[in-house]
Short mmCIF file of C-alpha atoms in Angstrom, two decimals:
data_model
loop_
_atom_site.label_atom_id
_atom_site.label_comp_id
_atom_site.label_asym_id
_atom_site.label_seq_id
_atom_site.Cartn_x
_atom_site.Cartn_y
_atom_site.Cartn_z
CA MET A 1 106.96 115.43 142.03
CA SER A 2 105.90 115.94 145.62
CA THR A 3 103.56 112.93 145.44
CA ILE A 4 106.42 110.45 144.78
CA SER A 5 107.91 108.90 147.89
CA TYR A 6 111.43 109.70 148.96
CA ALA A 7 112.55 106.07 148.53
CA VAL A 8 111.26 105.95 144.98
CA GLN A 9 113.06 109.20 144.16
CA GLN A 10 116.35 107.87 145.48
CA SER A 11 115.95 104.61 143.57
CA ILE A 12 115.26 106.39 140.28
CA LEU A 13 118.03 108.96 140.76
CA GLN A 14 120.57 106.19 141.35
CA SER A 15 119.56 104.18 138.27
CA VAL A 16 118.80 106.87 135.67
CA GLU A 17 120.75 109.86 136.91
CA GLY A 18 122.16 110.77 133.46
CA PRO A 19 118.91 110.72 131.45
CA LEU A 20 117.04 112.44 134.26
CA GLN A 21 119.52 115.30 134.34
CA ILE A 22 119.19 115.71 130.57
CA GLN A 23 115.41 115.73 130.79
CA GLY A 24 115.56 118.16 133.70
CA ARG A 25 117.67 120.58 131.70
CA ARG A 26 115.30 120.26 128.78
CA LEU A 27 112.35 120.92 131.04
CA VAL A 28 113.98 123.98 132.59
CA GLN A 29 114.90 125.33 129.14
CA SER A 30 111.41 124.64 127.81
CA LEU A 31 109.80 126.34 130.79
CA ALA A 32 112.14 129.30 130.38
CA ASP A 33 111.20 129.56 126.72
CA ARG A 34 107.50 129.40 127.54
CA ILE A 35 107.74 131.95 130.31
CA SER A 36 109.65 134.35 128.04
CA THR A 37 107.08 134.13 125.25
CA PRO A 38 104.64 136.72 126.75
CA HIS A 39 107.56 139.08 127.35
CA ALA A 40 108.72 138.55 123.78
CA ALA A 41 105.18 139.31 122.55
CA ILE A 42 105.08 142.49 124.65
CA GLY A 43 108.53 143.46 123.42
CA TYR A 44 107.60 142.83 119.80
CA GLY A 45 104.32 144.71 120.22
CA ALA A 46 106.17 147.57 121.89
CA PHE A 47 108.65 147.60 119.03
CA LEU A 48 105.83 147.73 116.46
CA LEU A 49 104.10 150.47 118.44
CA PHE A 50 107.38 152.40 118.71
CA ALA A 51 107.98 151.96 114.98
CA PHE A 52 104.41 153.09 114.29
CA VAL A 53 104.85 156.17 116.50
CA LEU A 54 108.26 156.89 114.99
CA LEU A 55 106.84 156.63 111.47
CA ALA A 56 103.91 158.84 112.47
CA CYS A 57 106.30 161.42 113.95
CA PHE A 58 108.41 161.31 110.80
CA MET A 59 105.35 161.80 108.62
CA ILE A 60 104.14 164.64 110.87
CA TRP A 61 107.55 166.28 110.65
CA GLN A 62 107.57 165.83 106.87
CA SER A 63 104.08 167.33 106.60
CA TYR A 64 105.10 170.20 108.91
CA SER A 65 108.25 170.88 106.92
CA SER A 66 106.31 170.69 103.65
CA ALA A 67 103.74 173.18 104.97
CA LEU A 68 106.52 175.57 105.99
CA ARG A 69 108.21 175.20 102.60
CA THR A 70 104.88 175.88 100.89
CA GLY A 71 104.42 178.99 103.08
CA GLU A 72 107.94 180.15 102.26
CA ALA A 73 107.40 179.64 98.53
CA LYS A 74 104.08 181.50 98.71
CA ALA A 75 105.59 184.42 100.62
CA GLU A 76 108.60 184.69 98.32
CA SER A 77 106.64 184.44 95.06
CA SER A 78 104.03 186.90 96.33
CA ALA A 79 106.77 189.40 97.24
CA GLN A 80 108.21 189.10 93.73
CA ILE A 81 104.77 189.78 92.20
CA VAL A 82 104.24 192.81 94.46
CA ALA A 83 107.72 194.07 93.54
CA ALA A 84 106.94 193.74 89.83
CA HIS A 85 103.70 195.71 90.19
CA LEU A 86 105.35 198.37 92.35
CA GLU A 87 108.15 198.74 89.84
CA TRP A 88 105.59 199.34 87.11
CA MET A 89 103.71 201.76 89.39
CA MET A 90 106.88 203.73 90.19
CA GLU A 91 107.95 203.90 86.54
CA ALA A 92 104.47 205.02 85.46
CA SER A 93 104.39 207.68 88.19
CA ASP A 94 107.88 208.91 87.28
CA GLN A 95 106.92 209.18 83.62
CA ALA A 96 103.82 211.19 84.56
CA LEU A 97 105.94 213.50 86.75
CA ARG A 98 108.42 214.01 83.92
CA ARG A 99 105.58 214.99 81.57
CA ILE A 100 104.25 217.44 84.19
CA ASP A 101 107.73 218.98 84.41
CA SER A 102 107.83 219.38 80.63
CA ALA A 103 104.34 220.92 80.53
CA LEU A 104 105.09 223.66 83.09
CA GLY A 105 107.48 225.84 81.04
CA PRO A 106 110.05 228.34 82.41
CA GLU A 107 107.65 230.71 84.17
CA PRO A 108 107.01 230.47 87.90
CA ILE A 109 104.36 227.88 88.76
CA ARG A 110 100.94 229.51 88.86
CA SER A 111 97.39 228.25 88.60
CA THR A 112 96.10 229.31 85.19
CA TRP A 113 93.55 227.57 82.99
CA THR A 114 96.10 227.05 80.28
CA THR A 115 98.55 225.45 82.69
CA ILE A 116 95.85 223.25 84.26
CA TRP A 117 94.83 222.02 80.84
CA ASP A 118 98.42 221.26 79.88
CA ILE A 119 99.02 219.39 83.15
CA ARG A 120 95.93 217.25 82.74
CA SER A 121 96.92 216.40 79.19
CA ALA A 122 100.45 215.49 80.35
CA VAL A 123 99.34 213.28 83.21
CA GLY A 124 96.70 211.39 81.28
CA ASP A 125 94.45 208.90 83.08
CA LEU A 126 95.90 208.01 86.45
CA PRO A 127 94.67 204.86 88.24
CA GLU A 128 91.68 205.38 90.49
CA GLY A 129 92.62 207.07 93.76
CA PHE A 130 95.94 208.48 92.49
CA GLN A 131 96.27 212.28 92.88
CA TYR A 132 98.76 214.59 91.18
CA SER A 133 99.93 217.86 92.70
CA VAL A 134 102.30 220.70 91.67
CA TYR A 135 103.92 222.94 94.29
CA ASP A 136 105.76 226.20 93.84
CA GLU A 137 109.21 226.90 95.22
CA ALA A 138 107.70 227.81 98.62
CA GLY A 139 105.81 224.55 98.98
CA ARG A 140 102.35 225.94 98.29
CA LEU A 141 100.00 223.78 96.24
CA ARG A 142 99.27 225.47 92.91
CA LEU A 143 97.88 222.72 90.68
CA SER A 144 96.08 219.52 91.72
CA SER A 145 93.65 216.85 90.57
CA VAL A 146 91.71 217.84 93.72
CA PRO A 147 90.86 221.53 93.17
CA GLU A 148 89.68 222.09 96.75
CA ALA A 149 93.19 221.25 97.98
CA ILE A 150 94.71 224.30 96.24
CA GLY A 151 96.67 226.40 98.70
CA ILE A 152 97.81 223.65 101.05
CA ASP A 153 101.38 224.19 102.24
CA VAL A 154 103.76 221.17 102.28
CA SER A 155 106.96 223.04 103.00
CA ASP A 156 107.18 221.15 106.29
CA ARG A 157 107.08 217.72 104.63
CA ASP A 158 110.38 215.87 104.75
CA TYR A 159 110.22 214.78 101.10
CA PHE A 160 109.70 218.46 99.96
CA ARG A 161 112.63 219.72 102.02
CA LYS A 162 114.93 217.03 100.53
CA LEU A 163 113.80 217.88 97.02
CA LYS A 164 114.46 221.53 97.71
CA ALA A 165 117.87 220.57 99.09
CA GLY A 166 118.81 218.85 95.80
CA GLU A 167 117.27 215.33 95.67
CA THR A 168 115.82 214.49 92.25
CA VAL A 169 113.14 211.95 93.21
CA MET A 170 111.71 211.13 96.63
CA ILE A 171 109.31 208.52 97.97
CA SER A 172 107.71 209.50 101.21
CA PRO A 173 106.82 207.15 104.09
CA GLN A 174 103.13 206.71 104.88
CA LEU A 175 101.46 210.11 105.36
CA ASP A 176 98.05 211.47 106.30
CA GLU A 177 96.57 213.37 103.36
CA ARG A 178 95.89 216.84 104.79
CA LEU A 179 92.58 217.46 103.16
CA SER A 180 90.86 214.07 103.59
CA GLY A 181 93.07 212.40 106.20
CA GLU A 182 93.46 209.36 103.94
CA LYS A 183 96.66 207.25 104.32
CA VAL A 184 98.88 207.83 101.30
CA PHE A 185 102.50 207.76 100.20
CA VAL A 186 103.94 210.28 97.77
CA VAL A 187 106.21 209.90 94.75
CA ALA A 188 107.67 213.42 94.17
CA ARG A 189 110.08 214.89 91.62
CA ARG A 190 112.15 218.09 91.79
CA ILE A 191 111.38 220.76 89.18
CA SER A 192 114.41 222.91 88.27
CA ARG A 193 114.87 225.87 85.96
CA ASN A 194 118.35 227.22 85.20
CA GLN A 195 119.70 224.85 87.86
CA GLN A 196 117.52 226.58 90.44
CA PHE A 197 114.74 225.00 92.49
CA HIS A 198 111.50 225.85 90.75
CA GLY A 199 109.04 223.65 92.64
CA ALA A 200 107.93 220.01 92.92
CA ALA A 201 105.45 217.67 91.27
CA SER A 202 104.02 214.68 93.12
CA ILE A 203 101.62 211.79 92.82
CA ALA A 204 99.90 210.64 95.99
CA ILE A 205 99.09 206.90 96.03
CA PRO A 206 96.63 205.61 98.65
CA THR A 207 98.09 202.86 100.83
CA ALA A 208 94.81 200.98 100.29
CA ALA A 209 96.34 199.92 96.97
CA MET A 210 98.07 197.17 99.01
CA ASP A 211 94.62 195.70 99.73
CA GLU A 212 94.30 194.72 96.08
CA PHE A 213 97.54 192.73 96.20
CA TRP A 214 96.53 191.01 99.43
CA SER A 215 93.14 189.96 98.05
CA LYS A 216 94.62 188.59 94.81
CA PHE A 217 97.10 186.36 96.64
CA GLY A 218 94.44 184.77 98.81
CA LEU A 219 96.42 185.43 101.97
CA GLY A 220 94.92 184.96 105.40
CA PRO A 221 93.50 187.81 107.53
CA LEU A 222 96.69 188.04 109.59
CA SER A 223 99.01 188.08 106.59
CA THR A 224 100.50 191.36 105.35
CA VAL A 225 101.71 193.17 102.24
CA THR A 226 104.19 195.92 103.08
CA VAL A 227 106.30 198.42 101.12
CA ILE A 228 109.35 199.71 103.01
CA ARG A 229 111.94 202.32 102.10
CA THR A 230 115.59 201.28 102.17
CA ASP A 231 116.07 203.42 105.29
CA GLY A 232 113.51 201.23 107.10
CA LEU A 233 110.48 203.54 107.11
CA MET A 234 107.18 202.00 106.08
CA VAL A 235 105.68 203.34 102.85
CA ALA A 236 102.43 201.35 102.72
CA ARG A 237 100.91 198.30 104.34
CA HIS A 238 97.93 195.99 104.43
CA PRO A 239 96.35 196.05 106.89
CA GLN A 240 96.87 199.78 107.34
CA LEU A 241 98.61 201.20 110.41
CA THR A 242 97.96 204.58 111.98
CA HIS A 243 101.53 205.72 111.45
CA ALA A 244 104.68 204.74 109.58
CA VAL A 245 106.66 202.09 111.46
CA ASP A 246 110.45 202.00 111.43
CA PHE A 247 111.64 198.53 110.35
CA SER A 248 115.35 199.37 110.37
CA THR A 249 115.96 197.20 113.46
CA SER A 250 114.11 194.19 112.08
CA PRO A 251 116.00 191.04 110.85
CA LEU A 252 115.19 192.08 107.29
CA PHE A 253 117.62 195.03 107.55
CA THR A 254 120.08 193.66 110.12
CA ARG A 255 120.57 190.15 108.64
CA PHE A 256 118.99 189.42 105.28
CA LEU A 257 119.11 192.48 103.01
CA PRO A 258 122.87 192.99 103.49
CA SER A 259 123.49 189.52 102.01
CA SER A 260 120.69 189.22 99.42
CA SER A 261 118.28 191.56 97.66
CA SER A 262 115.55 188.90 97.73
CA GLY A 263 114.65 185.88 99.78
CA VAL A 264 112.52 184.58 102.65
CA TYR A 265 112.95 184.32 106.40
CA HIS A 266 111.00 183.54 109.53
CA ALA A 267 110.19 186.48 111.76
CA LYS A 268 109.51 185.42 115.35
CA ALA A 269 107.62 188.64 116.00
CA SER A 270 106.73 191.44 113.60
CA VAL A 271 108.02 194.93 114.50
CA ALA A 272 104.56 196.29 113.64
CA ASP A 273 102.26 193.96 115.62
CA GLY A 274 104.37 191.22 117.24
CA ILE A 275 102.82 188.38 115.19
CA PRO A 276 105.19 185.64 113.89
CA ARG A 277 105.25 185.42 110.09
CA ILE A 278 107.07 183.88 107.16
CA VAL A 279 108.35 186.91 105.27
CA GLY A 280 109.27 187.01 101.59
CA TYR A 281 111.07 190.14 100.38
CA GLN A 282 112.24 191.63 97.07
CA LYS A 283 114.17 194.88 96.55
CA ILE A 284 112.87 196.85 93.54
CA ASP A 285 115.57 197.59 91.01
CA GLY A 286 116.24 201.32 90.52
CA TRP A 287 114.03 202.39 93.41
CA PRO A 288 114.81 202.73 97.13
CA ILE A 289 111.96 200.51 98.26
CA ILE A 290 111.46 196.85 99.21
CA ALA A 291 108.30 194.80 98.72
CA THR A 292 107.54 192.28 101.48
CA VAL A 293 104.76 189.74 101.98
CA GLY A 294 104.30 188.20 105.43
CA VAL A 295 102.36 184.93 105.70
CA GLU A 296 101.22 184.36 109.26
CA ARG A 297 102.67 181.03 110.53
CA HIS A 298 99.39 179.61 111.78
CA GLU A 299 97.77 180.40 108.45
CA ALA A 300 100.69 178.76 106.61
CA LEU A 301 100.25 175.68 108.81
CA ALA A 302 96.46 175.53 108.50
CA GLY A 303 96.60 172.65 106.02
CA PHE A 304 99.14 170.83 108.19
CA ARG A 305 96.91 171.16 111.25
CA ALA A 306 93.91 169.83 109.33
CA ASN A 307 95.95 166.85 108.14
CA LEU A 308 97.35 166.34 111.63
CA ILE A 309 93.90 166.29 113.20
CA GLY A 310 92.72 163.84 110.55
CA GLY A 311 95.80 161.67 111.06
CA LEU A 312 95.47 161.70 114.84
CA THR A 313 91.79 160.83 114.52
CA VAL A 314 92.86 157.61 112.80
CA GLY A 315 96.34 157.13 114.29
CA LEU A 316 95.58 157.45 118.01
CA PRO A 317 92.81 154.81 118.00
CA THR A 318 95.07 152.58 115.90
CA ALA A 319 97.98 152.96 118.32
CA LEU A 320 95.65 152.38 121.26
CA ALA A 321 94.23 149.28 119.57
CA MET A 322 97.78 148.01 118.94
CA ALA A 323 98.71 148.54 122.59
CA ILE A 324 95.55 146.86 123.87
CA GLY A 325 95.95 144.04 121.34
CA THR A 326 99.56 143.49 122.41
CA LEU A 327 98.60 143.32 126.09
CA TRP A 328 95.69 141.00 125.30
CA ILE A 329 97.88 138.67 123.23
CA ALA A 330 100.54 138.76 125.95
CA SER A 331 97.89 137.82 128.52
CA LEU A 332 96.72 134.91 126.34
CA LEU A 333 100.30 133.77 125.81
CA HIS A 334 100.96 134.01 129.53
CA LYS A 335 97.97 131.81 130.26
CA ASP A 336 98.99 129.44 127.50
CA ALA A 337 102.53 129.33 128.89
CA ASP A 338 101.13 128.47 132.31
CA ARG A 339 99.04 125.67 130.83
CA ARG A 340 101.96 124.40 128.77
CA GLY A 341 104.20 124.49 131.81
CA GLN A 342 101.68 122.49 133.81
CA LEU A 343 101.33 119.99 130.96
CA GLU A 344 105.08 119.62 130.61
CA ILE A 345 105.42 119.07 134.33
CA ALA A 346 102.66 116.47 134.13
CA VAL A 347 104.32 114.78 131.13
CA GLU A 348 107.67 114.76 132.90
CA ARG A 349 106.06 113.33 136.00
CA ASN A 350 104.39 110.60 133.94
CA SER A 351 107.68 109.84 132.20
CA PHE A 352 109.30 109.70 135.59
CA LEU A 353 106.68 107.21 136.76
CA LEU A 354 107.03 105.12 133.56
CA ARG A 355 110.79 104.93 134.07
CA GLU A 356 110.15 103.77 137.61
CA ILE A 357 107.71 101.15 136.37
CA HIS A 358 110.13 99.78 133.76
CA HIS A 359 112.94 99.86 136.30
CA ARG A 360 110.86 97.89 138.76
CA VAL A 361 109.75 95.41 136.08
CA LYS A 362 113.41 94.90 135.20
CA ASN A 363 114.27 94.37 138.87
CA ASN A 364 111.38 91.93 139.25
CA LEU A 365 112.45 89.98 136.16
CA GLN A 366 115.97 89.80 137.51
CA ALA A 367 114.55 88.58 140.80
CA VAL A 368 112.61 85.87 138.92
CA ALA A 369 115.79 84.86 137.09
CA SER A 370 117.57 84.61 140.42
CA LEU A 371 114.79 82.41 141.79
CA ILE A 372 114.97 80.16 138.73
CA ARG A 373 118.72 79.71 139.19
CA LEU A 374 118.00 78.46 142.72
CA GLN A 375 115.56 75.85 141.51
CA PRO A 376 116.67 72.16 141.18
CA ILE A 377 116.18 71.93 137.42
CA PRO A 378 118.62 71.01 134.65
CA ALA A 379 121.35 73.59 133.99
CA ASP A 380 120.55 73.83 130.27
CA LEU A 381 116.94 74.62 131.04
CA LYS A 382 117.96 77.20 133.65
CA ALA A 383 120.27 78.86 131.14
CA ASP A 384 117.57 78.98 128.43
CA ILE A 385 114.99 80.45 130.78
CA SER A 386 117.51 82.98 132.15
CA ARG A 387 118.47 84.09 128.64
CA ARG A 388 114.82 84.64 127.75
CA ILE A 389 114.27 86.63 130.92
CA GLU A 390 117.40 88.69 130.17
CA SER A 391 115.92 89.50 126.75
CA MET A 392 112.89 90.96 128.52
CA VAL A 393 115.13 92.77 131.02
CA ALA A 394 117.08 94.34 128.13
CA VAL A 395 113.86 95.76 126.65
CA HIS A 396 112.95 97.54 129.87
CA GLU A 397 116.50 98.83 130.35
CA GLN A 398 116.46 100.14 126.80
CA ILE A 399 113.16 101.93 127.47
CA TYR A 400 114.00 103.73 130.69
CA GLY A 401 117.61 104.35 129.63
CA SER A 402 116.62 106.19 126.42
CA ASP A 403 113.38 107.86 127.60
CA GLN A 404 111.71 106.52 124.45
CA PHE A 405 108.60 104.78 125.63
CA ASP A 406 106.73 104.12 122.38
CA ARG A 407 109.48 102.56 120.22
CA ILE A 408 112.59 100.44 120.72
CA ASP A 409 115.86 101.27 119.00
CA LEU A 410 116.94 97.87 117.67
CA VAL A 411 120.68 98.51 117.14
CA PRO A 412 121.86 98.76 120.79
CA TYR A 413 119.20 96.24 121.79
CA VAL A 414 120.47 93.55 119.36
CA ARG A 415 124.12 94.27 120.19
CA ARG A 416 123.52 93.80 123.89
CA LEU A 417 121.49 90.60 123.46
CA VAL A 418 124.07 88.96 121.21
CA SER A 419 126.98 90.05 123.40
CA ASP A 420 125.31 88.70 126.56
CA ILE A 421 124.56 85.35 124.88
CA ALA A 422 128.13 85.06 123.50
CA LYS A 423 129.55 85.52 127.01
CA GLY A 424 127.58 82.46 128.17
CA PHE A 425 129.24 80.02 125.74
CA PRO A 426 132.87 78.88 125.65
CA GLU A 427 133.10 78.60 121.84
CA ASP A 428 135.42 80.94 119.96
CA VAL A 429 132.97 82.66 117.67
CA GLU A 430 133.65 85.81 115.64
CA VAL A 431 130.49 87.93 115.73
CA GLU A 432 129.97 90.49 112.97
CA PHE A 433 127.27 93.19 113.04
CA ASP A 434 125.80 95.00 110.06
CA LEU A 435 123.00 96.96 111.69
CA ALA A 436 121.02 99.79 110.12
CA PRO A 437 119.23 102.17 112.53
CA LEU A 438 115.72 100.73 112.84
CA SER A 439 113.07 100.81 115.53
CA VAL A 440 109.82 98.98 116.28
CA GLU A 441 106.87 99.57 118.61
CA ARG A 442 107.34 98.79 122.27
CA GLU A 443 104.77 95.97 122.06
CA ARG A 444 106.92 94.14 119.48
CA GLY A 445 110.21 94.83 121.21
CA VAL A 446 110.04 91.92 123.67
CA ALA A 447 109.04 89.44 120.92
CA PHE A 448 111.87 90.75 118.69
CA GLY A 449 114.40 90.31 121.50
CA LEU A 450 113.19 86.81 122.28
CA LEU A 451 113.39 85.95 118.56
CA VAL A 452 117.03 87.11 118.35
CA SER A 453 117.86 85.37 121.61
CA GLU A 454 116.42 82.02 120.44
CA VAL A 455 118.12 82.05 117.04
CA VAL A 456 121.53 83.19 118.36
CA THR A 457 121.36 80.69 121.25
CA ASN A 458 120.58 77.87 118.82
CA ALA A 459 123.56 78.90 116.69
CA PHE A 460 125.92 78.82 119.67
CA LYS A 461 124.45 75.48 120.82
CA TYR A 462 124.41 73.52 117.57
CA ALA A 463 126.34 75.29 114.79
CA PHE A 464 129.86 75.35 116.18
CA LYS A 465 130.11 72.39 118.69
CA GLY A 466 133.44 73.34 120.18
CA ARG A 467 135.07 74.74 117.05
CA LYS A 468 135.89 78.27 115.96
CA GLY A 469 133.07 79.86 113.99
CA ARG A 470 131.60 83.01 112.51
CA LEU A 471 128.20 84.57 113.16
CA ILE A 472 126.83 87.47 111.11
CA ILE A 473 123.87 89.51 112.36
CA SER A 474 122.41 91.88 109.75
CA LEU A 475 119.61 94.38 110.15
CA LYS A 476 118.50 96.35 107.09
CA ARG A 477 115.68 98.48 105.80
CA ASP A 478 113.79 97.77 102.62
CA GLY A 479 111.20 100.49 102.06
CA GLU A 480 108.64 100.23 104.86
CA GLN A 481 109.96 96.83 105.96
CA GLY A 482 112.89 95.67 108.00
CA GLN A 483 114.90 92.51 107.51
CA LEU A 484 116.77 90.60 110.21
CA VAL A 485 119.32 88.03 109.03
CA ILE A 486 121.25 85.75 111.42
CA HIS A 487 123.77 83.61 109.50
CA ASP A 488 126.26 81.14 110.97
CA ASP A 489 128.93 79.16 109.10
CA GLY A 490 128.06 75.84 110.74
CA ALA A 491 127.37 72.52 109.02
CA GLY A 492 123.71 73.33 108.49
CA PHE A 493 120.94 70.74 108.71
CA ALA A 494 118.34 68.89 106.70
CA PRO A 495 114.96 70.44 107.44
CA GLU A 496 113.12 67.12 107.18
CA GLU A 497 115.40 65.64 109.85
CA VAL A 498 114.86 68.46 112.36
CA LYS A 499 112.30 67.85 115.07
CA GLN A 500 109.81 70.58 115.78
CA GLY A 501 110.92 71.21 119.33
CA MET A 502 110.13 74.03 121.74
CA GLY A 503 112.88 76.30 120.36
CA THR A 504 111.66 75.96 116.77
CA LYS A 505 108.10 76.71 117.81
CA LEU A 506 109.19 79.68 119.85
CA ILE A 507 111.12 81.15 116.90
CA ALA A 508 108.10 80.74 114.61
CA GLY A 509 105.82 82.21 117.29
CA PHE A 510 108.09 85.22 117.92
CA ALA A 511 108.28 85.87 114.15
CA MET A 512 104.48 85.96 114.04
CA GLN A 513 104.37 88.32 117.04
CA VAL A 514 106.59 90.88 115.29
CA GLY A 515 104.21 90.61 112.30
CA GLY A 516 106.88 89.13 110.05
CA THR A 517 107.62 86.14 107.91
CA LEU A 518 110.26 83.55 108.73
CA ALA A 519 112.60 81.88 106.21
CA VAL A 520 115.33 79.33 107.04
CA ASP A 521 118.12 78.36 104.61
CA ALA A 522 120.43 75.51 105.64
CA SER A 523 122.35 75.11 102.37
CA ASP A 524 125.38 77.12 103.54
CA GLY A 525 125.45 76.99 107.29
CA THR A 526 122.18 78.18 108.79
CA LYS A 527 120.63 81.42 107.66
CA VAL A 528 117.50 82.68 109.41
CA THR A 529 115.73 85.58 107.73
CA VAL A 530 112.81 87.45 109.28
CA THR A 531 111.09 90.14 107.21
CA PHE A 532 108.84 92.39 109.27
CA PRO A 533 106.97 95.71 108.87
CA LEU A 534 108.58 98.66 110.61
CA THR A 535 105.18 100.01 111.61
CA CYS A 536 102.18 97.81 112.40
CA PRO A 537 98.58 98.78 113.22
CA GLN A 538 98.00 98.96 116.96
CA GLN A 539 97.23 95.45 118.16
CA LYS A 540 98.04 93.03 120.92
CA PHE A 541 100.62 90.35 120.24
CA ALA A 542 100.27 87.08 122.09
CA MET A 543 102.16 83.83 122.20
CA ARG A 544 100.57 81.09 120.11
#
């Protein structure tokens, strides 16, 4: 735009202000669309990346939740299995203690061979590691599956004092076995004769029995199996602790057991070692103990972490590739938008220059027409030449007025030509138009206009001769061809009587230039029909 002179700009703006404004708005809109394309690509890529990340987060959360649910189910089911085994263990121990009570008889408890034999027969085969003991009313050990322990005094044990005070059955917290120091818990039963305390029978169960449960469940090294009394004192645990821990302040006793005898919960920190676990618990029917299994959270989430690492190994490079690809595509689109913008500016500039050229050609033709009118030649000849020049002027006006440089819209073009010719004659002629929207190449537009001008001028000159008349101009489409019909209601003529003058030759020549065929019918007025192709191969048309 900067290369066009100021005078040229003013001339064009004055003559084609409307079309130029339209084209300017189109150009601005097109440039805005092009410039926004890279941003749209970035936005769309960002949306896809966000959706990808959101989906990944959702899948991670689903996998995390599934791992926790699996850990909860494992902890709860394991606790139920432990509770079932403990219930069987307690019932078996109680039955053995009852048989010991029956085998003792009414005499004071003493260590005799007969009594020892009866006790062994009553107890039967205890599981490996289980030890039975019988104490007299003073708490001294009289009978035992470990003979070297005879004589040990347990009168200071809490479970013995409660049995002596009237309790029927007691389960001790974790204890140190006095002879070997092994960690055990004791199931003890009161022995009464004549409603008087006669002594106590007990079975000591090593806390290592919890190891068997732990190994069968396939729990991790930081997971636990624990048996707890209903007062909160620990009975047994894997892994073993040096002393019995009081769990009465843990969430199990403060929140969960009061509302349900079984279930699962998440412990932020274990009372025993401070490690967070998923804890399943089950109270054992008929016995004052609870079985719990704690699955360490990191162990429960081990599968989730493995899947997460695998997913991130694939997902992060994919997300990075998407981001890089989006930026790369946006960069390409930005460059393409720049090139398109430059091309559109160049096209608009060329269109601008073409409009200027056609405008100047029109002005030059009008200047030629003005010069011809000043020449001392016959008026009829001046008028004919001027009309032909005006036909050419109309083509160029049609071109720069519509911004269509390759084809000519025939409807407004024909209307203008006929109207301008009618104004130049005094005859009262009714002009009718029946024009279908057709167009031809620019190269044929001038010849088509000159053809219409010659035929219509001849009609006004010779068909009416001072009388009122009717002129019909028809333009129709027939497949890939167009048909122009100019029909007047004059007296017609005999073709053999008509001289082949300049006008007749021009009409035939213009018909050839549009690539059409000419037919003249003078039987009912004069009817000139030109059939022409709507699209012709690129060629030069010349006067012949």
